[in-house]
């Protein structure tokens, strides 16, 4: 690496000399660049810091604590502040205050990007259309819980008070899977992140690297920047900058992985999802022309860089000068008694780093619950039995030889989906009374079958079929048992007839689990193989990710007993 850098530096010097010589021959001169003036740059930085403080005060107090429903992300406009930092940096390229300010505000400019705001407006339009007081037009699909483990809770739209401004993600994802939500697509989201956010993350990371070239440099987060004039200032130092840099490296890696594959599902309905999950579809495939593979390769280098910066940050935090100094206003406070814990973290980082060096044994441990019983005081009590398996893995292959289409690495299959849980349909078919449903509709809304289009935007199905159950499934459980359950006959004393919350079903506790399952998807699979012996994995090493794995070993990991294997079956997927 050092030799490559030296050659690169010599090449740049040679090019510069050639350009200079060429300019000298013809007598032409390039336009003059900005005059270097570090004193003037310092004045601009002071002005930028003051402006940043005012802007952050507005962000914290107005947007997070008292948001307005009309607020749009492009109202967070850091363009003026960023311009001051950039101008200061052009006057004095070594000004670390300007570099840090440009790094932060450059990232924040993403919020004002018109493409991002157009995308958010379109998502909000779908949400507003689908939740305008009546059931949305078209067939709704099950909820996809974006607030679960698949997406970190710390993403910007859920940070602080932003959830009060934009639709909550669980509701928003419910809206975007309607037939009307084919626009925007996940591909457009990828494009915005790749073309708009990723370059800003790279720029911010480059500026942070410049900040770290001065070991003694600190940046002050003023009380105004914290949105609290009574707060104490916070001093960011070298260890904080390294953590920030590591975070930027990690964010860059995550973005590269996310944009590397085709994630579009068209249309957003059961048919589209089935088509996407077809073994030969392009869904989940690497983007062609080496683009996807390039993203994955870059992601690996950024992950390793993040690990290095975290280790460096830990070294700085455990430095005697750092731990012995006054840390009253430090963002991260570390004392000698904390060194043992930090050493463990550092050792863990170094250990996991070795998985990028080549094949290495990995032990996977899981817990089985057995002999469970109900205890009046403790609830469910179970015996826990740990089980484990050891296999060789080569993490490098996940990035260096990524699977082009992961679905092709599975045994041949076909998959069909049903957008309503069969258990829910059976349950609704037994407990729903269509006659009583229409009686309640007439009592509350004055409408009767078949004149229901003004309320629901389309005519309700005439029979108790899937479409009818799907419609009922879209209503809250409190309304379902009022409108349809044939035992919802109890009413609180003194409660008006037209208050839905006045009614109560004596079997509500039994219904509750089924209400939560109404959006579960039934996925039915059929393997091409007719027997367990014929059921083989075509590429059990997954392009070298599991270098020693065989099809038979993989089958044993998945099925303890061959008789547990089934050629076909159905499972309920909870979204």
Coordinates of C-alpha atoms in Angstrom, one line a residue:
X1 CA 0.0 0.0 0.0
X2 CA 2.8 2.4 0.8
X3 CA 4.5 1.7 -2.5
X4 CA 1.2 2.4 -4.4
X5 CA 0.8 5.6 -2.6
X6 CA 4.3 6.7 -3.4
X7 CA 3.9 5.9 -7.1
X8 CA 0.6 7.7 -7.1
X9 CA 2.2 10.7 -5.5
X10 CA 5.1 10.7 -8.0
X11 CA 2.6 10.4 -10.8
X12 CA 0.7 13.4 -9.6
X13 CA 3.9 15.4 -9.3
X14 CA 4.9 14.4 -12.8
X15 CA 1.5 15.4 -14.2
X16 CA 1.7 18.8 -12.4
X17 CA 5.2 19.5 -13.9
X18 CA 4.0 18.6 -17.4
X19 CA 1.0 20.9 -17.0
X20 CA 3.2 23.7 -15.7
X21 CA 5.7 23.2 -18.5
X22 CA 2.9 23.2 -21.1
X23 CA 1.5 26.4 -19.7
X24 CA 4.9 28.0 -19.8
X25 CA 5.3 27.2 -23.5
X26 CA 2.2 28.8 -24.9
X27 CA 2.2 31.7 -22.4
X28 CA -1.4 31.0 -21.3
X29 CA -2.3 31.1 -17.6
X30 CA -5.2 29.4 -15.8
X31 CA -7.7 31.5 -14.0
X32 CA -6.4 32.5 -10.6
X33 CA -7.6 30.4 -7.6
X34 CA -8.8 31.8 -4.3
X35 CA -6.2 33.7 -2.4
X36 CA -5.0 31.8 0.7
X37 CA -5.9 33.7 3.9
X38 CA -6.2 31.7 7.1
X39 CA -7.0 34.8 9.1
X40 CA -10.0 35.6 6.9
X41 CA -10.9 31.9 7.0
X42 CA -11.0 32.1 10.9
X43 CA -13.4 35.0 10.7
X44 CA -15.7 33.0 8.3
X45 CA -15.6 30.0 10.6
X46 CA -16.6 32.1 13.6
X47 CA -19.6 33.4 11.6
X48 CA -20.4 29.9 10.4
X49 CA -20.3 28.6 14.0
X50 CA -22.7 31.3 15.2
X51 CA -25.0 30.6 12.3
X52 CA -24.8 26.8 13.0
X53 CA -25.7 27.5 16.6
X54 CA -28.9 29.4 15.6
X55 CA -29.8 26.7 13.0
X56 CA -29.3 23.9 15.4
X57 CA -31.3 25.7 18.1
X58 CA -34.2 25.9 15.7
X59 CA -33.8 22.3 14.7
X60 CA -33.8 21.0 18.3
X61 CA -36.5 23.3 19.8
X62 CA -38.9 23.8 16.9
X63 CA -38.6 20.6 14.9
X64 CA -38.0 18.0 17.5
X65 CA -39.8 19.4 20.5
X66 CA -42.7 21.3 18.8
X67 CA -43.1 20.0 15.3
X68 CA -45.6 21.3 12.8
X69 CA -47.4 18.9 10.7
X70 CA -46.7 21.0 7.6
X71 CA -42.9 20.8 8.2
X72 CA -40.8 19.4 5.4
X73 CA -37.2 18.2 5.6
X74 CA -36.0 20.8 3.1
X75 CA -36.8 23.5 5.8
X76 CA -33.7 22.3 7.5
X77 CA -31.5 24.4 5.3
X78 CA -27.8 24.3 6.1
X79 CA -26.8 25.6 2.7
X80 CA -25.7 29.1 4.0
X81 CA -23.8 27.7 6.9
X82 CA -22.1 25.1 4.7
X83 CA -21.1 27.7 2.2
X84 CA -19.3 29.7 4.9
X85 CA -17.4 26.6 6.0
X86 CA -16.6 25.7 2.4
X87 CA -15.4 29.2 1.6
X88 CA -13.2 29.2 4.7
X89 CA -11.8 25.9 3.7
X90 CA -10.9 27.2 0.3
X91 CA -9.1 30.1 1.9
X92 CA -7.3 27.9 4.4
X93 CA -7.3 24.2 3.4
X94 CA -5.7 23.3 6.7
X95 CA -8.4 24.9 8.9
X96 CA -9.8 21.9 10.9
X97 CA -12.8 23.9 12.2
X98 CA -13.9 24.6 8.7
X99 CA -13.3 21.0 7.7
X100 CA -15.4 19.7 10.6
X101 CA -18.2 22.1 10.0
X102 CA -18.2 21.4 6.3
X103 CA -18.3 17.6 7.1
X104 CA -21.3 17.9 9.3
X105 CA -23.3 20.5 7.3
X106 CA -22.5 18.8 4.1
X107 CA -24.3 15.7 5.4
X108 CA -27.2 17.8 6.5
X109 CA -27.6 19.2 3.0
X110 CA -29.0 15.8 2.0
X111 CA -32.2 16.7 3.9
X112 CA -32.7 19.7 1.6
X113 CA -32.2 17.7 -1.6
X114 CA -35.2 18.2 -3.8
X115 CA -35.1 14.6 -5.0
X116 CA -35.4 13.3 -1.4
X117 CA -38.2 15.7 -0.6
X118 CA -40.1 14.7 -3.8
X119 CA -39.7 11.1 -2.7
X120 CA -41.0 11.8 0.8
X121 CA -43.9 13.8 -0.6
X122 CA -44.9 10.9 -2.8
X123 CA -44.8 8.5 0.1
X124 CA -46.9 11.0 2.2
X125 CA -49.3 11.2 -0.7
X126 CA -49.8 7.4 -0.6
X127 CA -50.2 7.5 3.1
X128 CA -52.7 10.4 3.1
X129 CA -54.6 8.7 0.3
X130 CA -54.7 5.4 2.0
X131 CA -55.6 6.8 5.4
X132 CA -58.1 9.6 4.5
X133 CA -60.9 8.2 6.8
X134 CA -62.1 5.5 4.5
X135 CA -60.6 2.2 3.4
X136 CA -58.1 2.6 0.6
X137 CA -59.0 1.6 -2.9
X138 CA -57.6 -1.7 -3.9
X139 CA -56.4 -4.7 -2.0
X140 CA -54.1 -4.1 0.9
X141 CA -51.3 -6.4 1.6
X142 CA -50.1 -7.4 5.1
X143 CA -48.1 -5.0 7.2
X144 CA -44.4 -5.2 6.8
X145 CA -43.0 -4.2 10.2
X146 CA -40.3 -1.8 9.3
X147 CA -40.0 -1.0 13.0
X148 CA -38.7 -4.4 13.7
X149 CA -35.2 -5.9 13.6
X150 CA -34.6 -5.4 9.9
X151 CA -34.2 -1.7 10.1
X152 CA -32.4 0.1 12.9
X153 CA -34.5 2.3 15.1
X154 CA -31.9 5.1 14.8
X155 CA -32.7 6.0 11.2
X156 CA -33.3 9.8 10.7
X157 CA -37.1 9.6 10.2
X158 CA -37.5 8.0 13.6
X159 CA -35.0 10.0 15.5
X160 CA -36.2 12.4 18.2
X161 CA -39.4 14.0 17.3
X162 CA -39.4 13.4 13.6
X163 CA -41.9 10.6 14.1
X164 CA -44.4 13.3 15.0
X165 CA -43.8 15.0 11.7
X166 CA -43.9 12.2 9.2
X167 CA -46.1 9.1 9.2
X168 CA -44.9 6.3 11.5
X169 CA -43.0 3.7 9.6
X170 CA -45.4 0.8 10.4
X171 CA -48.2 2.9 9.1
X172 CA -46.2 4.2 6.2
X173 CA -45.2 0.7 5.0
X174 CA -48.9 -0.3 5.2
X175 CA -49.6 2.5 2.8
X176 CA -46.8 1.9 0.3
X177 CA -47.8 -1.7 -0.3
X178 CA -51.2 -0.7 -1.8
X179 CA -51.7 -1.1 -5.5
X180 CA -51.6 2.7 -5.8
X181 CA -48.1 2.7 -4.3
X182 CA -46.2 1.3 -7.3
X183 CA -44.6 4.8 -7.4
X184 CA -42.1 5.4 -5.9
X185 CA -40.2 2.1 -6.1
X186 CA -37.5 0.8 -3.9
X187 CA -35.2 1.3 -6.8
X188 CA -35.8 5.0 -6.7
X189 CA -35.0 5.0 -3.0
X190 CA -31.7 3.2 -3.8
X191 CA -31.0 5.8 -6.5
X192 CA -31.5 8.7 -4.1
X193 CA -29.2 7.1 -1.5
X194 CA -26.5 6.2 -4.0
X195 CA -26.5 9.4 -6.0
X196 CA -27.3 11.9 -3.3
X197 CA -26.4 10.6 0.2
X198 CA -23.4 8.4 -0.5
X199 CA -21.3 11.2 -2.1
X200 CA -22.0 13.4 0.9
X201 CA -21.0 10.6 3.3
X202 CA -17.8 10.2 1.3
X203 CA -17.1 13.9 1.4
X204 CA -17.8 14.1 5.2
X205 CA -15.5 11.2 5.7
X206 CA -12.7 12.9 3.7
X207 CA -13.1 16.1 5.8
X208 CA -13.0 14.1 9.0
X209 CA -9.7 12.6 7.9
X210 CA -8.3 16.1 7.5
X211 CA -9.5 17.0 11.0
X212 CA -7.5 14.1 12.4
X213 CA -4.3 15.3 10.9
X214 CA -4.0 17.7 13.9
X215 CA -3.8 15.6 17.1
X216 CA -4.5 18.5 19.4
X217 CA -7.5 20.0 17.5
X218 CA -10.9 20.2 19.3
X219 CA -14.3 21.4 18.2
X220 CA -16.7 23.1 20.6
X221 CA -20.4 22.3 20.5
X222 CA -21.9 25.4 22.0
X223 CA -25.0 25.5 24.1
X224 CA -26.8 27.1 21.1
X225 CA -25.9 24.1 18.9
X226 CA -27.5 21.9 21.6
X227 CA -30.7 23.9 21.6
X228 CA -30.2 24.8 25.2
X229 CA -28.6 28.1 26.2
X230 CA -28.2 26.9 29.8
X231 CA -26.3 23.7 28.7
X232 CA -22.6 23.3 29.2
X233 CA -20.3 23.3 26.1
X234 CA -19.1 20.0 24.8
X235 CA -15.6 19.6 23.5
X236 CA -15.0 17.1 20.8
X237 CA -11.4 15.8 20.6
X238 CA -9.4 13.2 18.7
X239 CA -11.1 10.1 20.1
X240 CA -14.5 11.6 19.3
X241 CA -13.4 12.4 15.8
X242 CA -12.2 8.8 15.3
X243 CA -15.6 7.5 16.5
X244 CA -17.3 9.8 14.0
X245 CA -15.0 8.7 11.3
X246 CA -15.6 5.1 12.1
X247 CA -19.4 5.7 12.0
X248 CA -19.0 7.4 8.5
X249 CA -17.1 4.4 7.3
X250 CA -19.7 2.0 8.6
X251 CA -22.5 4.1 7.1
X252 CA -20.7 4.1 3.7
X253 CA -20.4 0.3 3.9
X254 CA -24.1 -0.1 4.7
X255 CA -25.1 2.1 1.8
X256 CA -22.9 0.2 -0.6
X257 CA -24.5 -3.1 0.5
X258 CA -28.0 -1.7 0.2
X259 CA -27.6 -0.3 -3.3
X260 CA -25.7 -3.3 -4.7
X261 CA -28.8 -5.4 -5.4
X262 CA -32.0 -5.2 -7.3
X263 CA -34.7 -4.8 -4.6
X264 CA -37.7 -3.7 -6.7
X265 CA -41.0 -5.6 -6.3
X266 CA -43.4 -4.7 -9.0
X267 CA -46.3 -4.5 -8.6
X268 CA -46.7 -4.1 -4.8
X269 CA -49.2 -6.9 -4.4
X270 CA -49.2 -10.6 -3.8
X271 CA -48.6 -11.3 -7.5
X272 CA -45.6 -9.0 -7.5
X273 CA -44.1 -10.6 -4.4
X274 CA -44.6 -14.0 -5.8
X275 CA -42.9 -13.0 -9.0
X276 CA -40.0 -11.4 -7.1
X277 CA -39.5 -14.6 -5.0
X278 CA -39.5 -16.8 -8.1
X279 CA -36.2 -18.6 -8.2
X280 CA -35.2 -17.1 -11.6
X281 CA -36.3 -13.5 -11.0
X282 CA -33.8 -10.7 -10.8
X283 CA -35.0 -9.7 -7.3
X284 CA -32.0 -9.7 -4.9
X285 CA -29.6 -10.2 -7.8
X286 CA -26.4 -8.1 -8.0
X287 CA -26.7 -5.1 -10.3
X288 CA -25.2 -5.9 -13.7
X289 CA -22.1 -4.7 -15.4
X290 CA -20.0 -5.2 -12.3
X291 CA -21.8 -2.4 -10.5
X292 CA -23.2 -4.6 -7.7
X293 CA -19.9 -6.4 -7.2
X294 CA -18.0 -3.1 -7.0
X295 CA -20.3 -1.9 -4.3
X296 CA -19.8 -5.1 -2.3
X297 CA -16.0 -4.9 -2.7
X298 CA -16.0 -1.3 -1.5
X299 CA -18.2 -2.1 1.4
X300 CA -15.6 -4.6 2.7
X301 CA -12.8 -2.0 2.7
X302 CA -15.0 0.5 4.5
X303 CA -15.9 -2.0 7.2
X304 CA -12.2 -2.8 7.8
X305 CA -11.5 1.0 7.9
X306 CA -14.3 1.4 10.5
X307 CA -12.7 -1.3 12.6
X308 CA -9.3 0.3 12.5
X309 CA -10.7 3.7 13.5
X310 CA -12.6 2.2 16.4
X311 CA -9.4 0.6 17.6
X312 CA -7.6 3.9 17.3
X313 CA -10.3 5.6 19.2
X314 CA -10.0 3.1 22.0
X315 CA -6.2 3.7 22.1
X316 CA -6.9 7.4 22.4
X317 CA -9.4 6.9 25.1
X318 CA -7.0 4.8 27.1
X319 CA -4.2 7.3 26.8
X320 CA -3.0 8.4 30.2
X321 CA -3.1 12.0 29.1
X322 CA -6.7 11.6 28.1
X323 CA -7.8 9.8 31.2
X324 CA -5.9 12.0 33.5
X325 CA -7.1 15.3 32.1
X326 CA -10.2 17.2 33.1
X327 CA -13.1 15.5 31.3
X328 CA -15.9 17.7 32.6
X329 CA -16.9 18.9 29.1
X330 CA -15.8 15.8 27.1
X331 CA -18.4 14.0 25.1
X332 CA -16.9 10.6 26.0
X333 CA -15.5 10.3 29.5
X334 CA -13.1 7.4 30.3
X335 CA -11.2 6.8 33.5
X336 CA -8.4 4.3 34.3
X337 CA -11.0 1.9 35.9
X338 CA -12.7 1.7 32.5
X339 CA -9.6 0.5 30.7
X340 CA -10.3 -3.2 31.3
X341 CA -13.7 -3.0 29.6
X342 CA -12.2 -1.1 26.7
X343 CA -9.4 -3.6 26.4
X344 CA -12.1 -6.4 26.0
X345 CA -13.8 -4.4 23.3
X346 CA -10.5 -3.8 21.5
X347 CA -9.6 -7.5 21.7
X348 CA -13.1 -8.4 20.3
X349 CA -12.6 -6.0 17.4
X350 CA -9.2 -7.5 16.7
X351 CA -10.6 -11.0 16.9
X352 CA -13.5 -10.4 14.5
X353 CA -11.1 -8.6 12.2
X354 CA -9.3 -12.0 11.7
X355 CA -12.4 -13.4 10.0
X356 CA -11.5 -11.1 7.0
X357 CA -8.0 -12.8 6.7
X358 CA -9.3 -16.1 5.4
X359 CA -11.2 -19.3 6.3
X360 CA -11.8 -19.5 10.1
X361 CA -13.9 -21.7 12.4
X362 CA -17.1 -20.1 13.6
X363 CA -19.2 -21.6 16.4
X364 CA -22.9 -20.8 16.3
X365 CA -24.7 -21.3 19.5
X366 CA -28.5 -21.3 20.0
X367 CA -30.8 -22.1 22.9
X368 CA -33.6 -24.7 22.8
X369 CA -36.5 -24.4 25.3
X370 CA -37.8 -27.7 26.6
X371 CA -40.2 -29.0 29.3
X372 CA -42.0 -25.7 29.5
X373 CA -44.8 -25.2 32.0
X374 CA -46.9 -22.3 33.4
X375 CA -46.1 -21.0 36.9
X376 CA -48.6 -18.8 38.6
X377 CA -45.9 -16.5 40.0
X378 CA -43.2 -16.6 37.3
X379 CA -45.2 -17.2 34.1
X380 CA -43.7 -19.6 31.6
X381 CA -40.8 -21.6 32.9
X382 CA -38.6 -23.7 30.6
X383 CA -35.5 -25.7 30.7
X384 CA -32.8 -24.2 28.5
X385 CA -30.5 -26.4 26.6
X386 CA -27.7 -24.8 24.5
X387 CA -26.8 -26.4 21.2
X388 CA -24.1 -25.4 18.8
X389 CA -22.4 -26.1 15.5
X390 CA -18.9 -25.4 14.3
X391 CA -18.2 -24.6 10.6
X392 CA -15.6 -23.0 8.5
X393 CA -16.5 -19.5 7.1
X394 CA -14.6 -17.2 4.8
X395 CA -16.2 -13.8 5.4
X396 CA -14.2 -12.2 2.6
X397 CA -16.2 -14.2 0.0
X398 CA -19.4 -12.4 1.1
X399 CA -17.8 -9.3 -0.4
X400 CA -15.2 -10.6 -2.9
X401 CA -17.4 -13.3 -4.4
X402 CA -21.0 -12.2 -3.6
X403 CA -23.8 -14.4 -4.8
X404 CA -25.2 -13.0 -8.0
X405 CA -28.7 -14.4 -7.3
X406 CA -29.0 -16.0 -3.9
X407 CA -32.2 -17.7 -4.8
X408 CA -30.4 -19.9 -7.3
X409 CA -28.2 -21.3 -4.5
X410 CA -31.3 -23.0 -3.0
X411 CA -32.7 -26.4 -4.1
X412 CA -35.3 -25.9 -6.9
X413 CA -38.6 -24.7 -5.5
X414 CA -41.9 -23.0 -6.3
X415 CA -43.6 -20.6 -3.9
X416 CA -47.2 -19.3 -3.7
X417 CA -48.6 -16.7 -1.3
X418 CA -52.0 -16.0 0.2
X419 CA -52.4 -12.5 1.5
X420 CA -54.8 -13.5 4.4
X421 CA -54.0 -16.0 7.0
X422 CA -56.2 -19.1 6.5
X423 CA -56.6 -19.3 10.3
X424 CA -58.1 -15.8 10.3
X425 CA -60.4 -16.5 7.4
X426 CA -61.7 -19.7 9.1
X427 CA -62.1 -17.7 12.3
X428 CA -63.9 -14.8 10.6
X429 CA -66.1 -17.2 8.6
X430 CA -67.3 -18.8 11.8
X431 CA -67.8 -15.7 14.0
X432 CA -68.8 -13.0 11.4
X433 CA -72.5 -12.6 10.7
X434 CA -73.0 -10.7 7.5
X435 CA -76.6 -9.9 8.4
X436 CA -75.6 -8.3 11.6
X437 CA -72.7 -6.5 9.9
X438 CA -75.1 -4.7 7.6
X439 CA -77.5 -4.0 10.5
X440 CA -74.7 -2.3 12.4
X441 CA -73.7 -0.4 9.2
X442 CA -77.2 0.9 8.8
X443 CA -77.4 1.9 12.5
X444 CA -74.2 3.9 12.5
X445 CA -73.9 5.2 9.0
X446 CA -77.4 5.0 7.6
X447 CA -76.3 2.9 4.6
X448 CA -77.5 -0.5 3.6
X449 CA -76.5 -3.1 1.1
X450 CA -75.7 -2.5 -1.7
X451 CA -75.4 1.3 -1.4
X452 CA -72.0 1.3 0.2
X453 CA -69.7 2.9 -2.4
X454 CA -69.8 6.5 -0.9
X455 CA -68.3 5.2 2.3
X456 CA -65.8 2.6 1.1
X457 CA -65.0 4.0 -2.4
X458 CA -66.0 0.7 -4.0
X459 CA -68.8 -1.8 -3.7
X460 CA -68.4 -4.4 -0.9
X461 CA -68.3 -8.0 -2.0
X462 CA -71.7 -9.7 -2.0
X463 CA -70.5 -13.0 -0.5
X464 CA -68.4 -14.0 2.5
X465 CA -65.3 -14.6 0.4
X466 CA -61.7 -13.6 0.6
X467 CA -62.4 -10.1 -0.5
X468 CA -64.9 -9.6 2.3
X469 CA -62.6 -11.0 5.0
X470 CA -59.8 -8.8 3.6
X471 CA -61.9 -5.7 3.9
X472 CA -62.8 -6.6 7.5
X473 CA -59.2 -7.2 8.3
X474 CA -58.3 -3.6 7.5
X475 CA -60.5 -2.3 10.4
X476 CA -59.2 -2.1 14.0
X477 CA -60.2 -4.9 16.2
X478 CA -62.4 -2.6 18.3
X479 CA -64.5 -2.0 15.2
X480 CA -64.4 -5.6 13.9
X481 CA -66.2 -7.1 16.9
X482 CA -68.8 -4.4 16.8
X483 CA -69.5 -4.7 13.2
X484 CA -69.2 -8.4 12.7
X485 CA -68.7 -10.7 15.7
X486 CA -72.0 -12.4 16.4
X487 CA -71.6 -12.3 20.2
X488 CA -70.8 -8.5 20.5
X489 CA -74.0 -7.9 22.5
X490 CA -72.7 -6.4 25.8
X491 CA -72.7 -2.6 26.2
X492 CA -71.4 -0.5 29.1
X493 CA -74.2 1.2 31.1
X494 CA -74.9 4.8 30.2
X495 CA -72.9 4.6 27.0
X496 CA -74.4 6.0 23.8
X497 CA -75.3 3.4 21.2
X498 CA -73.2 5.0 18.5
X499 CA -69.9 4.9 20.5
X500 CA -68.1 1.8 19.2
X501 CA -66.0 1.6 22.3
X502 CA -69.2 1.1 24.3
X503 CA -69.6 -2.4 23.0
X504 CA -67.8 -5.4 24.3
X505 CA -67.5 -9.0 23.3
X506 CA -67.4 -11.6 26.1
X507 CA -65.0 -13.7 24.0
X508 CA -62.7 -10.7 23.2
X509 CA -59.7 -12.4 24.9
X510 CA -60.1 -15.3 22.5
X511 CA -60.3 -13.1 19.5
X512 CA -57.3 -10.9 20.3
X513 CA -54.7 -13.3 19.1
X514 CA -56.6 -13.8 15.8
X515 CA -56.8 -10.0 15.3
X516 CA -53.0 -9.8 15.3
X517 CA -52.8 -12.6 12.8
X518 CA -55.2 -11.2 10.2
X519 CA -52.3 -9.8 8.2
X520 CA -50.1 -12.8 8.3
X521 CA -49.2 -14.2 4.9
X522 CA -49.5 -17.9 4.2
X523 CA -46.5 -19.0 2.1
X524 CA -46.8 -22.4 0.5
X525 CA -43.7 -24.1 -0.9
X526 CA -43.1 -27.1 -3.2
X527 CA -39.7 -28.6 -3.7
X528 CA -38.9 -30.1 -7.0
X529 CA -37.3 -33.1 -5.3
X530 CA -39.6 -35.9 -4.4
X531 CA -37.5 -37.4 -1.6
X532 CA -35.1 -36.2 1.0
X533 CA -32.3 -38.0 -0.8
X534 CA -33.0 -36.1 -4.0
X535 CA -33.2 -32.8 -2.2
X536 CA -29.7 -31.4 -2.7
X537 CA -28.1 -28.0 -2.5
X538 CA -26.5 -27.1 -5.8
X539 CA -23.8 -24.8 -4.4
X540 CA -23.5 -25.6 -0.7
X541 CA -20.3 -23.5 -0.2
X542 CA -22.2 -20.4 -1.3
X543 CA -19.3 -19.2 -3.5
X544 CA -16.7 -20.1 -0.8
X545 CA -18.5 -18.4 2.1
X546 CA -18.7 -21.8 3.7
X547 CA -15.6 -23.4 2.1
X548 CA -15.9 -26.9 3.5
X549 CA -19.7 -27.2 3.4
X550 CA -21.3 -30.1 1.5
X551 CA -24.9 -30.6 0.6
X552 CA -25.3 -33.6 3.0
X553 CA -23.8 -31.6 5.9
X554 CA -26.1 -28.6 5.2
X555 CA -29.1 -31.0 5.1
X556 CA -28.1 -32.4 8.5
X557 CA -27.9 -28.9 9.9
X558 CA -31.4 -28.0 8.7
X559 CA -33.0 -31.3 9.6
X560 CA -32.0 -33.4 12.6
X561 CA -34.0 -36.3 11.2
X562 CA -34.6 -37.0 7.5
X563 CA -38.3 -37.8 8.2
X564 CA -38.8 -34.1 9.3
X565 CA -38.3 -33.1 5.6
X566 CA -41.5 -32.4 3.6
X567 CA -41.8 -32.1 -0.2
X568 CA -44.4 -29.3 0.3
X569 CA -46.0 -27.4 3.1
X570 CA -47.3 -24.0 4.2
X571 CA -46.0 -21.6 6.8
X572 CA -47.5 -18.4 8.1
X573 CA -45.2 -15.4 7.8
X574 CA -45.6 -12.7 10.4
X575 CA -44.9 -9.3 8.9

